[in-house]
GROMACS .gro file of C-alpha atoms in nm:
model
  204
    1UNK     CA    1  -6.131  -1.383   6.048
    2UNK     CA    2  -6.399  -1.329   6.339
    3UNK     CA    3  -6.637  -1.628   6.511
    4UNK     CA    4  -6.930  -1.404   6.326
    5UNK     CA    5  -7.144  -1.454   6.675
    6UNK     CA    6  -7.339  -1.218   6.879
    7UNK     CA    7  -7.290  -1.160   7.252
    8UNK     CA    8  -7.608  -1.324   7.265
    9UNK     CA    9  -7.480  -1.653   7.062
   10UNK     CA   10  -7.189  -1.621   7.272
   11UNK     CA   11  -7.344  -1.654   7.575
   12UNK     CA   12  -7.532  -1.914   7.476
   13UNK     CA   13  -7.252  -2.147   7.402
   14UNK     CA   14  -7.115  -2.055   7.715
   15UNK     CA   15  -7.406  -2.148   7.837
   16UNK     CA   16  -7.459  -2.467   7.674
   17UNK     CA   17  -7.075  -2.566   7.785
   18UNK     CA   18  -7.220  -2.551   8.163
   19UNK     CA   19  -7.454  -2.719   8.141
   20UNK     CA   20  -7.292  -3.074   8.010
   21UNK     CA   21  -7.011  -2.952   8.295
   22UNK     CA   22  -7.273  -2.942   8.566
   23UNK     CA   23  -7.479  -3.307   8.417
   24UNK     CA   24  -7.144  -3.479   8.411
   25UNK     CA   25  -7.164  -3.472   8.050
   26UNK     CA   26  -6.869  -3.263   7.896
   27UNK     CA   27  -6.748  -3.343   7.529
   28UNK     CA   28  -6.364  -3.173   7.574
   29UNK     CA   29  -6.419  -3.022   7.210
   30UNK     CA   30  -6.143  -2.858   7.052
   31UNK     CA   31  -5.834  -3.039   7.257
   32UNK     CA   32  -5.740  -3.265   6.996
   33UNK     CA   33  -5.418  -3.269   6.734
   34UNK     CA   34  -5.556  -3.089   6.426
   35UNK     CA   35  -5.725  -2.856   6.620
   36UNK     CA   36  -5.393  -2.768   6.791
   37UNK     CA   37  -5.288  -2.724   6.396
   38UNK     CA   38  -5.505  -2.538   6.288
   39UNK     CA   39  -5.438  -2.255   6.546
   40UNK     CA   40  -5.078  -2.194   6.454
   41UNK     CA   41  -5.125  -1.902   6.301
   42UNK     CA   42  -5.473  -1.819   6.407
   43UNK     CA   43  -5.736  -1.739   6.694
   44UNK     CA   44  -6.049  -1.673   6.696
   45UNK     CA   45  -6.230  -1.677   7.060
   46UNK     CA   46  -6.539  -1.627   7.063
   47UNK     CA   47  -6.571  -1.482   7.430
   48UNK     CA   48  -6.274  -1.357   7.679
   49UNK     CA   49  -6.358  -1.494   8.031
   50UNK     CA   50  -6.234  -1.243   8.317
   51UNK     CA   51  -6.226  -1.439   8.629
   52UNK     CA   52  -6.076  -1.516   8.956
   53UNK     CA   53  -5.778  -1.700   8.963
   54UNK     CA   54  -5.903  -1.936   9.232
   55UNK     CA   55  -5.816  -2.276   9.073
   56UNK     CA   56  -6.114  -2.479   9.122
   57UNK     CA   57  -6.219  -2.179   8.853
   58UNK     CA   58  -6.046  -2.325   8.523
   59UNK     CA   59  -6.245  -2.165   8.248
   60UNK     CA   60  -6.235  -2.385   7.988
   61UNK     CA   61  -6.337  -2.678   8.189
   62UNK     CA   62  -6.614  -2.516   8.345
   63UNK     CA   63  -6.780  -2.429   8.039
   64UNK     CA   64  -6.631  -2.740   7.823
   65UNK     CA   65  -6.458  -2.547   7.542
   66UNK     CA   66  -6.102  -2.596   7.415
   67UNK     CA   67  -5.823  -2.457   7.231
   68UNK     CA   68  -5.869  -2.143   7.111
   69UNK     CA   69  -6.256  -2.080   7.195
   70UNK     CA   70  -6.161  -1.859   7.483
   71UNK     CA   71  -5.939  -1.580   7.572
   72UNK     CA   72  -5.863  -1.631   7.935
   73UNK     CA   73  -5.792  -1.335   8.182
   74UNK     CA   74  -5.753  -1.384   8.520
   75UNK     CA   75  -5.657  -1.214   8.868
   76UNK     CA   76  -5.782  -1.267   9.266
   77UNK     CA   77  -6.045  -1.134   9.295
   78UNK     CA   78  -6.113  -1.068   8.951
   79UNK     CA   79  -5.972  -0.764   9.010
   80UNK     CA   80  -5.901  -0.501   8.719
   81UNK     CA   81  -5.534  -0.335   8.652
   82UNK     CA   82  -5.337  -0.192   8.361
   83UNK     CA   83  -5.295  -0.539   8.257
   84UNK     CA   84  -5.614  -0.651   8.242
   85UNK     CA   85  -5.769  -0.361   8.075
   86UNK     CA   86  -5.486  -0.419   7.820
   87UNK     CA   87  -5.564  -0.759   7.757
   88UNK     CA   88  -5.928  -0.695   7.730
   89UNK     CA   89  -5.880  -0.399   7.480
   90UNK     CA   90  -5.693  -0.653   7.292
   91UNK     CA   91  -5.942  -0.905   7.287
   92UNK     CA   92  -6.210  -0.642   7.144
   93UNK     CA   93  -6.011  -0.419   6.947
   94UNK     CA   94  -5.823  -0.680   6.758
   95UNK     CA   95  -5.949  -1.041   6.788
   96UNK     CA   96  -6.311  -0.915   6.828
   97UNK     CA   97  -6.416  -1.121   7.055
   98UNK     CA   98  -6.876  -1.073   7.064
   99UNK     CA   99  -6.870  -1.160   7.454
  100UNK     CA  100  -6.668  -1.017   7.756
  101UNK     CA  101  -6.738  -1.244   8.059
  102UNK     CA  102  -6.634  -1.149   8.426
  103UNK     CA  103  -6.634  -1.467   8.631
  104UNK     CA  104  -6.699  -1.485   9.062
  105UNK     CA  105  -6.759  -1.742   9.255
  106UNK     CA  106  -6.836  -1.842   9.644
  107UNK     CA  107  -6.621  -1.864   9.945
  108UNK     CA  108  -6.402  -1.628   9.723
  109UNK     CA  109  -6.083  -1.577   9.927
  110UNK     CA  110  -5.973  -1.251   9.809
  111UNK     CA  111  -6.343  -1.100   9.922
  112UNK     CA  112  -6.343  -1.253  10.245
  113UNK     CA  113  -5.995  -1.124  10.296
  114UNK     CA  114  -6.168  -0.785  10.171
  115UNK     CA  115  -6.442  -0.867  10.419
  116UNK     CA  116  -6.224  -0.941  10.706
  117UNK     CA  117  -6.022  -0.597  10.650
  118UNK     CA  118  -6.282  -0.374  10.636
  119UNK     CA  119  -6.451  -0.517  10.986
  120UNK     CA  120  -6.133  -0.510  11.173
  121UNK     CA  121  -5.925  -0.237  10.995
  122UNK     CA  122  -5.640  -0.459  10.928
  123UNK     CA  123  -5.481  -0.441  10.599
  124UNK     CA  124  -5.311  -0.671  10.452
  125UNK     CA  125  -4.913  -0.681  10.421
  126UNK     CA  126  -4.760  -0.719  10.025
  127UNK     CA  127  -4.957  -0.686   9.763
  128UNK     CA  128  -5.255  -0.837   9.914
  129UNK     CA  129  -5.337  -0.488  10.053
  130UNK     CA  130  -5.351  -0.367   9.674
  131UNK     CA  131  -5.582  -0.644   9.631
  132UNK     CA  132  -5.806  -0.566   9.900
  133UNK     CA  133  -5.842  -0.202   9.857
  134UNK     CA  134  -5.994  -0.307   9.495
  135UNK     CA  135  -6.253  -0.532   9.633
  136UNK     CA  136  -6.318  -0.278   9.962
  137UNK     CA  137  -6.614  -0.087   9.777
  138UNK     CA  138  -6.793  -0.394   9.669
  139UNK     CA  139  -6.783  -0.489  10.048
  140UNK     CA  140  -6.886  -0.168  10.158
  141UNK     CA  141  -7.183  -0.145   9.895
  142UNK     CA  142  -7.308  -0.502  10.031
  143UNK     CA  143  -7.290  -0.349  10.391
  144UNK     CA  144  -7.493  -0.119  10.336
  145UNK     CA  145  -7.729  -0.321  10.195
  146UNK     CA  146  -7.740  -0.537  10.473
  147UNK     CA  147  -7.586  -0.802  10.302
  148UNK     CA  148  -7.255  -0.955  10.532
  149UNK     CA  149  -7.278  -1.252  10.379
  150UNK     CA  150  -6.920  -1.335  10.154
  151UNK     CA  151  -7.163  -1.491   9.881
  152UNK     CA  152  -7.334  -1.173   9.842
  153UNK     CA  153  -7.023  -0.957   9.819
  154UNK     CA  154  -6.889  -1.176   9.601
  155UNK     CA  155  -7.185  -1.093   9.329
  156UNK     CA  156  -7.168  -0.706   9.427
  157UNK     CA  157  -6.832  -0.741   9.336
  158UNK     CA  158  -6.887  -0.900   8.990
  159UNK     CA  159  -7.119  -0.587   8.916
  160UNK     CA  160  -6.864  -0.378   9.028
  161UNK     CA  161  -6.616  -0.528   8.815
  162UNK     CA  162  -6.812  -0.539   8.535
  163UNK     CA  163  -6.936  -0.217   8.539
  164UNK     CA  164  -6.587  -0.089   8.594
  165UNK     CA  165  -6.464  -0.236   8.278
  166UNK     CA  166  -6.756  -0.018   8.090
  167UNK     CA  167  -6.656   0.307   8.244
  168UNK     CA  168  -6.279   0.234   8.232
  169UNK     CA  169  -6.225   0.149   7.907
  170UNK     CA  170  -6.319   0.351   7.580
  171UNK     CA  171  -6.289   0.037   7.375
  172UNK     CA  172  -6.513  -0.161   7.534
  173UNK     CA  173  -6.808   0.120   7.594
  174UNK     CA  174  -6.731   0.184   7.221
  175UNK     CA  175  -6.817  -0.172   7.127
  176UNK     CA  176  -7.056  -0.203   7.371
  177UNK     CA  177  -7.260   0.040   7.203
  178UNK     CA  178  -7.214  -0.040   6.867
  179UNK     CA  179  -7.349  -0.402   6.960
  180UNK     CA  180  -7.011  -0.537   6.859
  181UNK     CA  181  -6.992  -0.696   7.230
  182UNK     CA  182  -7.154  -0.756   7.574
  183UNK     CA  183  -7.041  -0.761   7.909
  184UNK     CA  184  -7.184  -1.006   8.147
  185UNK     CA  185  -7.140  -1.099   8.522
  186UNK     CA  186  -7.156  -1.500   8.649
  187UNK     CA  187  -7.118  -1.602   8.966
  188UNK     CA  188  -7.009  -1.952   8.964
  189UNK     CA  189  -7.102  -2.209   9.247
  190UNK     CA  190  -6.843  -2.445   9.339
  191UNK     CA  191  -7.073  -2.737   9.477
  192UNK     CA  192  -7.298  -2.741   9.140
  193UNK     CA  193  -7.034  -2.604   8.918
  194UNK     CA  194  -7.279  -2.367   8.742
  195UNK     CA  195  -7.205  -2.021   8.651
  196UNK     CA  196  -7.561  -1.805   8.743
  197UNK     CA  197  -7.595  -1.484   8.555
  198UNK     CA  198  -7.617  -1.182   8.748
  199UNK     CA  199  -7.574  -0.857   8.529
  200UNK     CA  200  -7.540  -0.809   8.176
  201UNK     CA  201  -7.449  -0.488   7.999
  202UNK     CA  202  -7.528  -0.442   7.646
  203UNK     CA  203  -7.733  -0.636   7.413
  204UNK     CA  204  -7.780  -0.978   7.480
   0.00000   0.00000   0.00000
């Protein structure tokens, strides 16, 4: 069993979901008992939402869905591993989710750490460095467009991402162009609490 919506449907729930967030107006669907029931044995998302793991950037709340609506994927940065390919492949190849969704935001830490590196040369210690080296050519691409600002790179870096995902993965590109899914890029304000679009790939 599938949600039977297009990327473009998709999106527009999504959609929809923000905007009660942002008016103060949020219905928490899908959090109750029976609907916690009902999903035993069962899930059908009907978008996987690929963001930073910043909390202020709690997916379902932001976009007032509930159990099972979304399949959640998330890393600093929203930065893309293994893992993360894994999970998304899963999410297309076998739940079929219409709608791939690869959330930013502002004052993202993990870019202005990126940020911070590339203008003094410091790398990080730990794992952090990984981190950063994965964000470094969004910085670099906003550079050179004259764009220092974090916001900026923070977008760049959604495109990045999202475009990455396309060209990584065979089973995304594959549904992609089949129309079976879409991949789009929001970067999410933290003072409004709405998710702008700023790339799409595929039919929406």
């Amino acid at each position: 069993m599938t949600t039977n919506l297009t990327p473009a449907l998709a999106w527009r729930r999504l959609r929809e979901g923000n905007e009660r967030f942002v008016n103060g107006e949020s219905s928490h669907p899908n959090q109750n008992a029976s609907r916690r029931s009902s999903l035993v044995d069962t899930q059908n998302p009907f978008a996987v939402i690929f963001g930073c793991s910043d909390s202020r950037l709690a997916a379902e709340i932001i976009f007032d869905v509930g159990l099972g609506d979304v399949f959640v994927v998330r890393t600093a940065g929203q930065v893309i591993d293994d893992a993360v390919l894994g999970s998304l492949e899963y999410s297309v190849a076998v739940l079929e989710v219409p709608l791939i969704v690869v959330l930013g935001h502002d004052s993202c830490g993990a870019v202005t750490a990126t940020r911070d590196a590339v203008e003094t040369g410091e790398m990080p210690a730990g794992f952090i460095r990984d981190l950063v080296e994965r964000i470094t050519p969004s910085v670099l691409t906003s550079l050179r467009n004259n764009q220092t600002e974090v916001n900026d790179m923070v977008v760049e870096n959604v495109k990045q991402m999202s475009q990455r995902l396309a060209d990584s993965s065979r089973v995304i590109s594959a549904a992609i162009e089949d129309g079976r899914t879409a991949v789009i890029g929001l970067s999410y304000r933290l003072a409004e609490g709405r998710a702008d679009l700023v790339s799409g790939i595929g039919e929406l």
